[in-house]
Short mmCIF file of C-alpha atoms (C1' of nucleotides) in Angstrom, two decimals:
data_model
loop_
_atom_site.label_atom_id
_atom_site.label_comp_id
_atom_site.label_asym_id
_atom_site.label_seq_id
_atom_site.Cartn_x
_atom_site.Cartn_y
_atom_site.Cartn_z
CA UNK A 1 73.77 78.20 133.90
CA UNK A 2 75.25 81.10 135.06
CA UNK A 3 75.96 84.69 133.04
CA UNK A 4 78.55 85.09 132.30
CA UNK A 5 80.25 88.57 132.85
CA UNK A 6 81.70 90.30 129.82
CA UNK A 7 85.38 90.72 130.34
CA UNK A 8 87.28 93.33 128.46
CA UNK A 9 90.75 93.22 128.24
CA UNK A 10 91.13 97.23 127.98
CA UNK A 11 94.61 98.34 126.35
CA UNK A 12 96.18 101.51 126.45
CA UNK A 13 96.40 103.11 123.25
CA UNK A 14 99.77 102.17 122.22
CA UNK A 15 100.02 98.58 123.94
CA UNK A 16 96.39 97.97 121.41
CA UNK A 17 98.32 99.16 118.95
CA UNK A 18 100.87 97.25 119.08
CA UNK A 19 98.98 93.55 119.98
CA UNK A 20 97.32 93.96 117.08
CA UNK A 21 100.87 94.93 114.63
CA UNK A 22 102.36 91.79 116.20
CA UNK A 23 98.86 89.74 115.52
CA UNK A 24 99.42 91.31 111.60
CA UNK A 25 103.13 90.40 112.25
CA UNK A 26 102.44 86.98 112.46
CA UNK A 27 100.14 86.49 109.89
CA UNK A 28 102.39 87.98 107.35
CA UNK A 29 105.29 86.05 107.91
CA UNK A 30 103.35 82.59 107.96
CA UNK A 31 100.68 83.32 105.81
CA UNK A 32 101.87 85.80 103.87
CA UNK A 33 100.05 89.47 102.84
CA UNK A 34 97.18 87.75 101.55
CA UNK A 35 95.99 86.80 104.74
CA UNK A 36 96.14 90.68 106.11
CA UNK A 37 92.60 90.54 106.20
CA UNK A 38 91.02 92.90 108.41
CA UNK A 39 89.17 90.09 110.55
CA UNK A 40 91.68 87.64 110.32
CA UNK A 41 94.14 89.89 111.71
CA UNK A 42 91.62 91.11 114.61
CA UNK A 43 91.41 87.43 115.05
CA UNK A 44 94.89 87.05 115.57
CA UNK A 45 95.14 89.85 117.97
CA UNK A 46 92.32 89.14 120.27
CA UNK A 47 90.13 91.49 119.49
CA UNK A 48 86.81 92.62 117.40
CA UNK A 49 87.16 93.85 113.92
CA UNK A 50 85.96 96.92 115.24
CA UNK A 51 88.74 97.66 117.43
CA UNK A 52 91.08 97.04 114.79
CA UNK A 53 89.65 99.95 112.56
CA UNK A 54 89.46 102.57 115.81
CA UNK A 55 93.19 102.86 115.99
CA UNK A 56 94.25 102.31 112.79
CA UNK A 57 90.87 103.69 110.43
CA UNK A 58 91.21 101.41 107.70
CA UNK A 59 93.10 97.86 106.81
CA UNK A 60 95.37 99.88 105.18
CA UNK A 61 97.22 101.90 107.57
CA UNK A 62 97.48 98.51 109.44
CA UNK A 63 99.73 97.18 106.99
CA UNK A 64 101.78 100.27 106.64
CA UNK A 65 102.33 100.47 110.17
CA UNK A 66 103.47 96.80 110.03
CA UNK A 67 105.77 97.74 107.17
CA UNK A 68 106.73 100.62 109.50
CA UNK A 69 107.44 98.99 112.18
CA UNK A 70 109.49 95.87 110.61
CA UNK A 71 111.65 98.29 108.77
CA UNK A 72 112.21 100.06 111.76
CA UNK A 73 113.24 96.52 113.20
CA UNK A 74 115.32 95.32 110.50
CA UNK A 75 117.54 98.33 110.71
CA UNK A 76 117.80 98.91 114.13
CA UNK A 77 119.14 95.23 114.35
CA UNK A 78 121.84 95.96 112.02
CA UNK A 79 122.85 99.01 112.77
CA UNK A 80 123.30 97.99 116.47
CA UNK A 81 125.32 94.72 115.27
CA UNK A 82 127.49 97.24 113.15
CA UNK A 83 127.93 99.62 116.26
CA UNK A 84 128.71 97.17 118.88
CA UNK A 85 131.14 94.79 118.05
CA UNK A 86 135.40 95.04 117.97
CA UNK A 87 136.14 96.51 114.69
CA UNK A 88 137.84 93.67 113.50
CA UNK A 89 135.03 91.14 113.49
CA UNK A 90 132.42 94.04 112.39
CA UNK A 91 132.26 92.95 108.69
CA UNK A 92 131.73 89.34 109.15
CA UNK A 93 129.02 90.14 111.83
CA UNK A 94 127.36 92.43 109.75
CA UNK A 95 127.53 89.74 107.18
CA UNK A 96 125.71 87.41 109.30
CA UNK A 97 123.41 90.08 111.69
CA UNK A 98 122.32 90.67 107.40
CA UNK A 99 121.20 87.05 106.75
CA UNK A 100 120.00 87.08 110.45
CA UNK A 101 117.44 89.95 109.80
CA UNK A 102 116.43 89.19 106.07
CA UNK A 103 115.75 85.44 107.21
CA UNK A 104 114.43 85.06 110.96
CA UNK A 105 112.71 88.58 111.10
CA UNK A 106 111.02 88.11 107.82
CA UNK A 107 112.91 91.53 106.38
CA UNK A 108 113.20 89.19 102.95
CA UNK A 109 109.18 88.81 102.96
CA UNK A 110 108.85 92.24 103.94
CA UNK A 111 111.49 93.43 101.19
CA UNK A 112 109.45 91.23 98.79
CA UNK A 113 106.26 92.50 99.96
CA UNK A 114 107.41 95.90 99.82
CA UNK A 115 108.43 95.37 96.31
CA UNK A 116 105.83 93.72 94.49
CA UNK A 117 103.22 96.18 96.04
CA UNK A 118 105.32 98.74 94.56
CA UNK A 119 105.94 100.27 98.09
CA UNK A 120 109.81 100.22 97.93
CA UNK A 121 110.19 104.07 98.42
CA UNK A 122 109.64 103.45 101.56
CA UNK A 123 113.00 101.89 102.66
CA UNK A 124 115.06 105.39 103.28
CA UNK A 125 115.95 103.99 106.58
CA UNK A 126 118.29 101.50 104.81
CA UNK A 127 119.49 103.57 102.69
CA UNK A 128 120.77 105.43 106.05
CA UNK A 129 121.94 102.38 107.52
CA UNK A 130 123.97 101.07 103.96
CA UNK A 131 125.55 104.55 104.01
CA UNK A 132 126.60 104.11 108.02
CA UNK A 133 128.09 100.72 107.24
CA UNK A 134 130.03 101.64 104.14
CA UNK A 135 131.45 104.94 105.82
CA UNK A 136 132.52 103.00 108.96
CA UNK A 137 133.87 99.68 109.01
CA UNK A 138 133.91 99.39 105.56
CA UNK A 139 135.68 102.58 104.98
CA UNK A 140 138.14 101.40 108.25
CA UNK A 141 139.12 98.26 106.09
CA UNK A 142 140.51 100.44 103.06
CA UNK A 143 137.61 100.07 100.60
CA UNK A 144 136.67 102.68 98.81
CA UNK A 145 133.36 104.31 98.91
CA UNK A 146 132.66 103.17 95.54
CA UNK A 147 133.88 98.97 95.66
CA UNK A 148 132.03 99.46 99.39
CA UNK A 149 129.00 100.48 97.79
CA UNK A 150 129.21 97.44 95.41
CA UNK A 151 130.00 95.10 97.89
CA UNK A 152 127.04 96.35 100.05
CA UNK A 153 124.71 96.29 97.02
CA UNK A 154 125.70 92.37 96.11
CA UNK A 155 125.72 91.31 100.36
CA UNK A 156 121.92 93.08 100.70
CA UNK A 157 120.80 90.93 97.37
CA UNK A 158 121.91 87.75 98.39
CA UNK A 159 120.97 88.33 101.32
CA UNK A 160 117.60 89.00 100.19
CA UNK A 161 117.41 86.20 98.17
CA UNK A 162 119.02 83.87 100.79
CA UNK A 163 116.62 84.76 103.11
CA UNK A 164 113.24 84.68 101.24
CA UNK A 165 114.06 81.21 98.78
CA UNK A 166 116.90 79.83 100.45
CA UNK A 167 115.38 77.18 102.59
CA UNK A 168 112.93 76.21 99.39
CA UNK A 169 115.86 75.82 97.37
CA UNK A 170 117.61 73.76 99.30
CA UNK A 171 114.88 71.49 100.07
CA UNK A 172 114.21 71.42 96.30
CA UNK A 173 117.40 69.88 95.57
CA UNK A 174 117.19 67.78 98.39
CA UNK A 175 119.95 69.45 100.88
CA UNK A 176 119.08 70.50 104.50
CA UNK A 177 117.28 73.85 104.60
CA UNK A 178 119.78 75.65 106.28
CA UNK A 179 122.56 74.67 103.30
CA UNK A 180 121.63 77.77 100.95
CA UNK A 181 122.71 80.02 103.89
CA UNK A 182 125.70 78.50 104.84
CA UNK A 183 127.36 78.55 101.08
CA UNK A 184 125.90 81.79 100.77
CA UNK A 185 127.74 83.47 103.86
CA UNK A 186 130.89 81.25 102.65
CA UNK A 187 131.28 82.79 99.33
CA UNK A 188 130.07 86.56 100.69
CA UNK A 189 133.13 86.01 102.76
CA UNK A 190 135.62 84.52 100.26
CA UNK A 191 134.95 87.35 98.02
CA UNK A 192 135.16 89.90 100.84
CA UNK A 193 138.69 88.42 101.54
CA UNK A 194 139.54 88.68 97.70
CA UNK A 195 138.32 92.22 97.76
CA UNK A 196 140.38 93.42 100.68
CA UNK A 197 143.79 91.96 98.94
CA UNK A 198 144.13 94.53 96.84
CA UNK B 1 72.09 107.97 65.83
CA UNK B 2 72.96 104.29 64.48
CA UNK B 3 72.24 101.03 66.03
CA UNK B 4 75.71 99.94 67.28
CA UNK B 5 76.35 96.14 66.31
CA UNK B 6 77.62 94.31 69.23
CA UNK B 7 81.03 92.84 67.92
CA UNK B 8 82.54 90.20 69.51
CA UNK B 9 86.11 88.62 69.34
CA UNK B 10 85.44 85.03 69.42
CA UNK B 11 88.51 83.04 70.58
CA UNK B 12 89.90 79.28 70.42
CA UNK B 13 89.79 78.33 74.10
CA UNK B 14 93.92 78.09 73.97
CA UNK B 15 93.67 81.47 72.17
CA UNK B 16 91.47 82.84 74.94
CA UNK B 17 93.60 81.70 77.53
CA UNK B 18 96.28 83.19 76.69
CA UNK B 19 94.64 86.17 75.99
CA UNK B 20 94.08 86.39 79.60
CA UNK B 21 96.93 84.46 80.92
CA UNK B 22 99.26 87.26 79.48
CA UNK B 23 96.62 90.03 80.62
CA UNK B 24 97.26 88.37 83.81
CA UNK B 25 101.00 88.33 83.96
CA UNK B 26 101.43 91.82 82.92
CA UNK B 27 99.42 93.12 86.10
CA UNK B 28 101.13 91.02 88.13
CA UNK B 29 104.65 92.30 86.74
CA UNK B 30 103.59 95.94 87.00
CA UNK B 31 101.26 95.61 89.92
CA UNK B 32 102.01 93.17 92.19
CA UNK B 33 100.29 89.80 93.20
CA UNK B 34 97.09 91.75 95.30
CA UNK B 35 96.05 93.21 91.49
CA UNK B 36 95.19 89.73 90.03
CA UNK B 37 90.94 90.19 90.76
CA UNK B 38 89.17 88.74 88.67
CA UNK B 39 87.43 91.95 86.81
CA UNK B 40 90.83 93.41 86.68
CA UNK B 41 92.21 90.42 84.92
CA UNK B 42 89.35 90.55 82.81
CA UNK B 43 89.48 94.32 81.79
CA UNK B 44 93.40 93.57 81.28
CA UNK B 45 92.40 90.95 78.70
CA UNK B 46 89.87 93.08 76.77
CA UNK B 47 86.81 90.92 77.89
CA UNK B 48 83.91 89.99 80.61
CA UNK B 49 84.61 88.37 83.94
CA UNK B 50 82.36 85.88 83.19
CA UNK B 51 84.77 84.91 80.44
CA UNK B 52 87.35 84.45 82.51
CA UNK B 53 85.60 82.01 84.53
CA UNK B 54 84.33 79.97 81.95
CA UNK B 55 87.66 79.32 81.06
CA UNK B 56 89.27 78.49 84.05
CA UNK B 57 86.44 78.34 86.85
CA UNK B 58 87.93 80.35 89.03
CA UNK B 59 90.54 83.27 89.79
CA UNK B 60 92.48 80.80 91.76
CA UNK B 61 92.71 78.84 88.98
CA UNK B 62 93.81 81.59 86.93
CA UNK B 63 96.47 82.40 89.25
CA UNK B 64 98.15 78.51 89.13
CA UNK B 65 97.57 78.65 85.71
CA UNK B 66 100.10 81.62 85.52
CA UNK B 67 102.39 80.87 88.47
CA UNK B 68 102.90 77.46 86.28
CA UNK B 69 102.90 78.98 82.92
CA UNK B 70 105.79 81.44 84.68
CA UNK B 71 107.88 78.44 85.84
CA UNK B 72 107.88 77.08 82.42
CA UNK B 73 108.76 79.72 80.79
CA UNK B 74 111.90 80.49 83.39
CA UNK B 75 112.89 76.81 82.99
CA UNK B 76 112.74 76.98 79.22
CA UNK B 77 114.52 79.88 79.05
CA UNK B 78 117.46 78.65 81.30
CA UNK B 79 117.58 75.44 79.82
CA UNK B 80 117.96 76.50 76.55
CA UNK B 81 121.01 79.06 77.30
CA UNK B 82 122.42 75.56 78.93
CA UNK B 83 122.31 73.50 76.00
CA UNK B 84 123.16 75.81 72.82
CA UNK B 85 126.12 77.10 74.13
CA UNK B 86 129.59 76.15 73.42
CA UNK B 87 130.54 74.53 76.28
CA UNK B 88 132.96 76.97 77.00
CA UNK B 89 130.61 79.84 77.79
CA UNK B 90 127.94 77.88 78.89
CA UNK B 91 129.08 78.93 82.61
CA UNK B 92 128.91 82.63 81.97
CA UNK B 93 126.00 82.44 80.46
CA UNK B 94 123.95 80.26 81.97
CA UNK B 95 124.68 83.20 84.38
CA UNK B 96 123.50 85.72 82.12
CA UNK B 97 120.56 84.06 81.58
CA UNK B 98 119.43 83.55 84.93
CA UNK B 99 119.91 87.26 85.81
CA UNK B 100 117.97 87.57 82.72
CA UNK B 101 115.51 85.18 83.63
CA UNK B 102 114.77 86.61 87.40
CA UNK B 103 114.63 90.56 86.18
CA UNK B 104 113.38 91.10 83.19
CA UNK B 105 111.07 88.02 82.45
CA UNK B 106 109.45 88.65 86.10
CA UNK B 107 110.87 85.61 87.58
CA UNK B 108 112.03 86.73 90.82
CA UNK B 109 108.50 88.34 91.44
CA UNK B 110 106.87 85.38 90.42
CA UNK B 111 109.22 83.15 93.00
CA UNK B 112 108.92 85.83 95.75
CA UNK B 113 105.16 85.74 94.89
CA UNK B 114 104.65 81.82 95.23
CA UNK B 115 106.98 81.85 98.76
CA UNK B 116 104.88 84.52 100.34
CA UNK B 117 101.89 82.13 99.41
CA UNK B 118 103.42 78.87 99.92
CA UNK B 119 102.86 77.23 97.10
CA UNK B 120 106.49 77.00 96.59
CA UNK B 121 106.23 73.05 96.12
CA UNK B 122 105.60 73.99 92.20
CA UNK B 123 109.01 74.77 91.56
CA UNK B 124 109.78 70.96 90.80
CA UNK B 125 110.33 72.02 87.25
CA UNK B 126 113.24 73.96 88.88
CA UNK B 127 114.71 71.19 90.12
CA UNK B 128 114.95 69.45 86.75
CA UNK B 129 116.75 72.54 85.73
CA UNK B 130 118.98 72.65 88.61
CA UNK B 131 119.76 69.23 88.21
CA UNK B 132 120.70 69.56 84.86
CA UNK B 133 123.27 72.15 85.21
CA UNK B 134 124.78 70.41 87.99
CA UNK B 135 125.83 67.30 86.01
CA UNK B 136 126.16 69.18 82.56
CA UNK B 137 128.45 71.78 82.31
CA UNK B 138 129.90 72.00 85.80
CA UNK B 139 130.44 68.46 85.86
CA UNK B 140 132.47 68.86 82.30
CA UNK B 141 134.60 71.60 84.34
CA UNK B 142 135.29 68.75 86.89
CA UNK B 143 132.99 70.89 90.03
CA UNK B 144 132.36 67.85 92.49
CA UNK B 145 128.34 67.24 92.49
CA UNK B 146 128.34 68.64 96.21
CA UNK B 147 130.38 72.15 95.62
CA UNK B 148 128.03 72.42 91.92
CA UNK B 149 125.29 72.49 94.20
CA UNK B 150 126.20 74.95 96.32
CA UNK B 151 127.67 77.26 93.88
CA UNK B 152 123.89 76.60 92.15
CA UNK B 153 122.07 77.41 95.52
CA UNK B 154 124.21 80.68 95.53
CA UNK B 155 123.86 81.50 92.16
CA UNK B 156 120.24 81.44 92.29
CA UNK B 157 119.59 83.12 95.22
CA UNK B 158 121.65 85.83 94.23
CA UNK B 159 119.85 86.36 90.87
CA UNK B 160 116.56 86.39 92.80
CA UNK B 161 117.69 88.99 95.53
CA UNK B 162 119.35 90.86 92.00
CA UNK B 163 116.27 90.60 90.20
CA UNK B 164 113.60 91.44 93.07
CA UNK B 165 115.53 94.63 95.25
CA UNK B 166 118.31 94.94 93.16
CA UNK B 167 116.96 98.00 90.79
CA UNK B 168 115.55 99.64 93.73
CA UNK B 169 118.49 98.80 95.99
CA UNK B 170 120.64 100.36 93.43
CA UNK B 171 118.17 103.93 93.34
CA UNK B 172 118.51 103.68 96.97
CA UNK B 173 122.13 104.78 97.44
CA UNK B 174 122.34 106.81 94.74
CA UNK B 175 123.52 104.08 91.89
CA UNK B 176 121.85 103.69 88.38
CA UNK B 177 119.67 101.23 88.17
CA UNK B 178 121.96 98.29 86.83
CA UNK B 179 124.81 98.23 88.97
CA UNK B 180 123.28 95.87 91.37
CA UNK B 181 122.91 93.41 88.84
CA UNK B 182 126.67 94.17 87.22
CA UNK B 183 128.36 94.27 90.54
CA UNK B 184 126.02 90.61 91.19
CA UNK B 185 127.36 89.27 87.89
CA UNK B 186 131.39 90.29 88.38
CA UNK B 187 131.11 89.15 91.83
CA UNK B 188 129.60 85.73 91.03
CA UNK B 189 131.93 85.19 87.89
CA UNK B 190 135.11 86.14 90.39
CA UNK B 191 133.45 83.33 92.93
CA UNK B 192 133.73 80.78 89.98
CA UNK B 193 136.33 80.98 88.89
CA UNK B 194 138.15 80.84 92.46
CA UNK B 195 135.66 77.84 92.66
CA UNK B 196 137.28 76.55 89.21
CA UNK B 197 141.38 77.00 90.56
CA UNK B 198 141.35 73.91 92.68
"C1'" DG C 1 70.01 79.61 54.46
"C1'" DA C 2 68.98 76.75 58.44
"C1'" DC C 3 71.29 74.29 61.94
"C1'" DT C 4 75.05 73.12 65.71
"C1'" DC C 5 77.96 74.32 69.27
"C1'" DT C 6 80.22 77.15 71.95
"C1'" DA C 7 83.06 81.58 73.50
"C1'" DT C 8 80.97 85.42 75.06
"C1'" DT C 9 78.08 88.32 77.44
"C1'" DG C 10 75.11 91.41 81.01
"C1'" DA C 11 72.26 90.67 84.70
"C1'" DC C 12 71.68 89.02 89.13
"C1'" DA C 13 73.12 86.20 93.61
"C1'" DT C 14 75.91 85.31 96.81
"C1'" DT C 15 80.05 85.68 99.55
"C1'" DT C 16 84.03 88.38 101.51
"C1'" DT C 17 85.89 92.08 103.26
"C1'" DT C 18 85.47 96.72 104.95
"C1'" DG C 19 83.26 100.34 107.50
"C1'" DT C 20 79.90 102.61 110.67
"C1'" DA C 21 77.06 103.25 114.87
"C1'" DG C 22 75.12 103.00 119.26
"C1'" DA C 23 75.63 100.43 123.57
"C1'" DT C 24 78.79 98.65 127.13
"C1'" DA C 25 82.56 98.36 130.03
"C1'" DA C 26 87.58 99.16 132.18
"C1'" DC C 27 90.09 102.27 134.21
"C1'" DT C 28 91.48 107.23 136.27
"C1'" DC C 29 90.13 110.97 138.82
"C1'" DT C 30 88.20 112.99 142.09
"C1'" DA D 1 81.13 106.00 145.05
"C1'" DG D 2 80.33 108.62 141.17
"C1'" DA D 3 81.69 110.84 136.58
"C1'" DG D 4 84.19 111.44 132.76
"C1'" DT D 5 86.90 109.44 129.14
"C1'" DT D 6 87.23 105.94 125.60
"C1'" DA D 7 88.42 101.12 124.36
"C1'" DT D 8 85.56 97.05 123.31
"C1'" DC D 9 82.02 95.06 121.69
"C1'" DT D 10 77.58 94.09 118.43
"C1'" DA D 11 74.42 94.60 115.52
"C1'" DC D 12 74.26 96.11 110.80
"C1'" DA D 13 75.24 98.33 106.39
"C1'" DA D 14 78.47 99.40 102.68
"C1'" DA D 15 81.30 97.94 99.23
"C1'" DA D 16 84.00 94.30 96.49
"C1'" DA D 17 85.15 90.71 94.75
"C1'" DT D 18 83.73 86.37 93.20
"C1'" DG D 19 80.81 83.40 90.92
"C1'" DT D 20 75.45 81.63 88.10
"C1'" DC D 21 72.94 81.77 84.65
"C1'" DA D 22 70.28 81.81 80.68
"C1'" DA D 23 70.11 84.51 76.29
"C1'" DT D 24 73.13 86.16 72.27
"C1'" DA D 25 76.35 86.25 68.62
"C1'" DG D 26 80.42 83.99 66.09
"C1'" DA D 27 82.21 80.59 63.18
"C1'" DG D 28 82.08 76.32 60.73
"C1'" DT D 29 78.76 72.13 58.53
"C1'" DC D 30 74.84 70.61 56.07
#
DNA sequence: GACTCTATTGACATTTTTGTAGATAACTCT
DNA sequence: AGAGTTATCTACAAAAATGTCAATAGAGTC
């Protein structure tokens, strides 16, 4: 029987916060917002719950910090795709990334959570991204700001819906999980094409 | 100073459950799922929390009962509209009701909640409704079951997204709250029309 | 009016969740 | 190596949320 040496991992404050937030994100994505309890987050991060409080002050601040981080990630993904591509494929590509962001990265779950908890005002970052898409690639395609806004509203809503319930819905009607997304992307593409033909 | 008579309202078990559930629904709709605490629900219903437990056994059962009731309401709305209308307007009408159900009645919030908490299997009722729409009005329009399923998946996802974040999104980009829904309905209608022209 | 039934309640008990405080250990700098 | 800083931990405390129980009070029946 040896006395075990009390090994601790000591992180920089930033690393510690990051570690905790990523654990929290994992919990949010696969167990839902209700799972964001202090001890559970701590356990997920491999630290004591006191450590979480040391870095965030309260569980509530963990949650808002998580929201902000996820929003930043979401917007970054979209803007990156919007900027880097060739102007031709931009619209399709942005559509692609939009669905990706809302699906895999948990964007839909985040947005749903924000909406359900009434914190949707935090989405100011999103407004900027939307504005950039409207005045950028869509303007280049000759789409008026007004119509462009409508298309974006529809596209984002659709991506949101698909990201949130698309897979469940498909399985519910006996289809492969991705079929909702595929159908939605095709539908959106057709609608965009129609909008361009005027 | 008079001794106040301890007036109680004594309801039938059914009325009591209904009263409690409707209070719970109110809480869910305007404060989110996190607000569904035992005491808060009880306060909303104007009874003691012990009464809630007497009728439901636990707060968890209140929540699942609420889910089931809301799902039933949702499906009923959709099926009613699907059945009662003239065959011509059915598709448009169902689209209308779909958006209504997911928006005003809180269907989107319900579905989001189910999804976030991983209880989406409860939606078997929805499968039946979907099946009925596919084999009913859509078949009459000459749409193949396969294509019909795709359209339904898209329509429901879109209604879901619009119902959940449509208003916030519109306000976020400086539009009137209803504009997301209007744009989405127009977009969906156009897509349906295109699908019929083959 | 007395009796029965049970929905309702206040008071208590338990569990869950969050927050606090002092001690300890990991890291940096000298 | 020694000292200072502070991230981390354990143990404790507080608060919040859920659940239990015996007593009370409506409403119907005899």
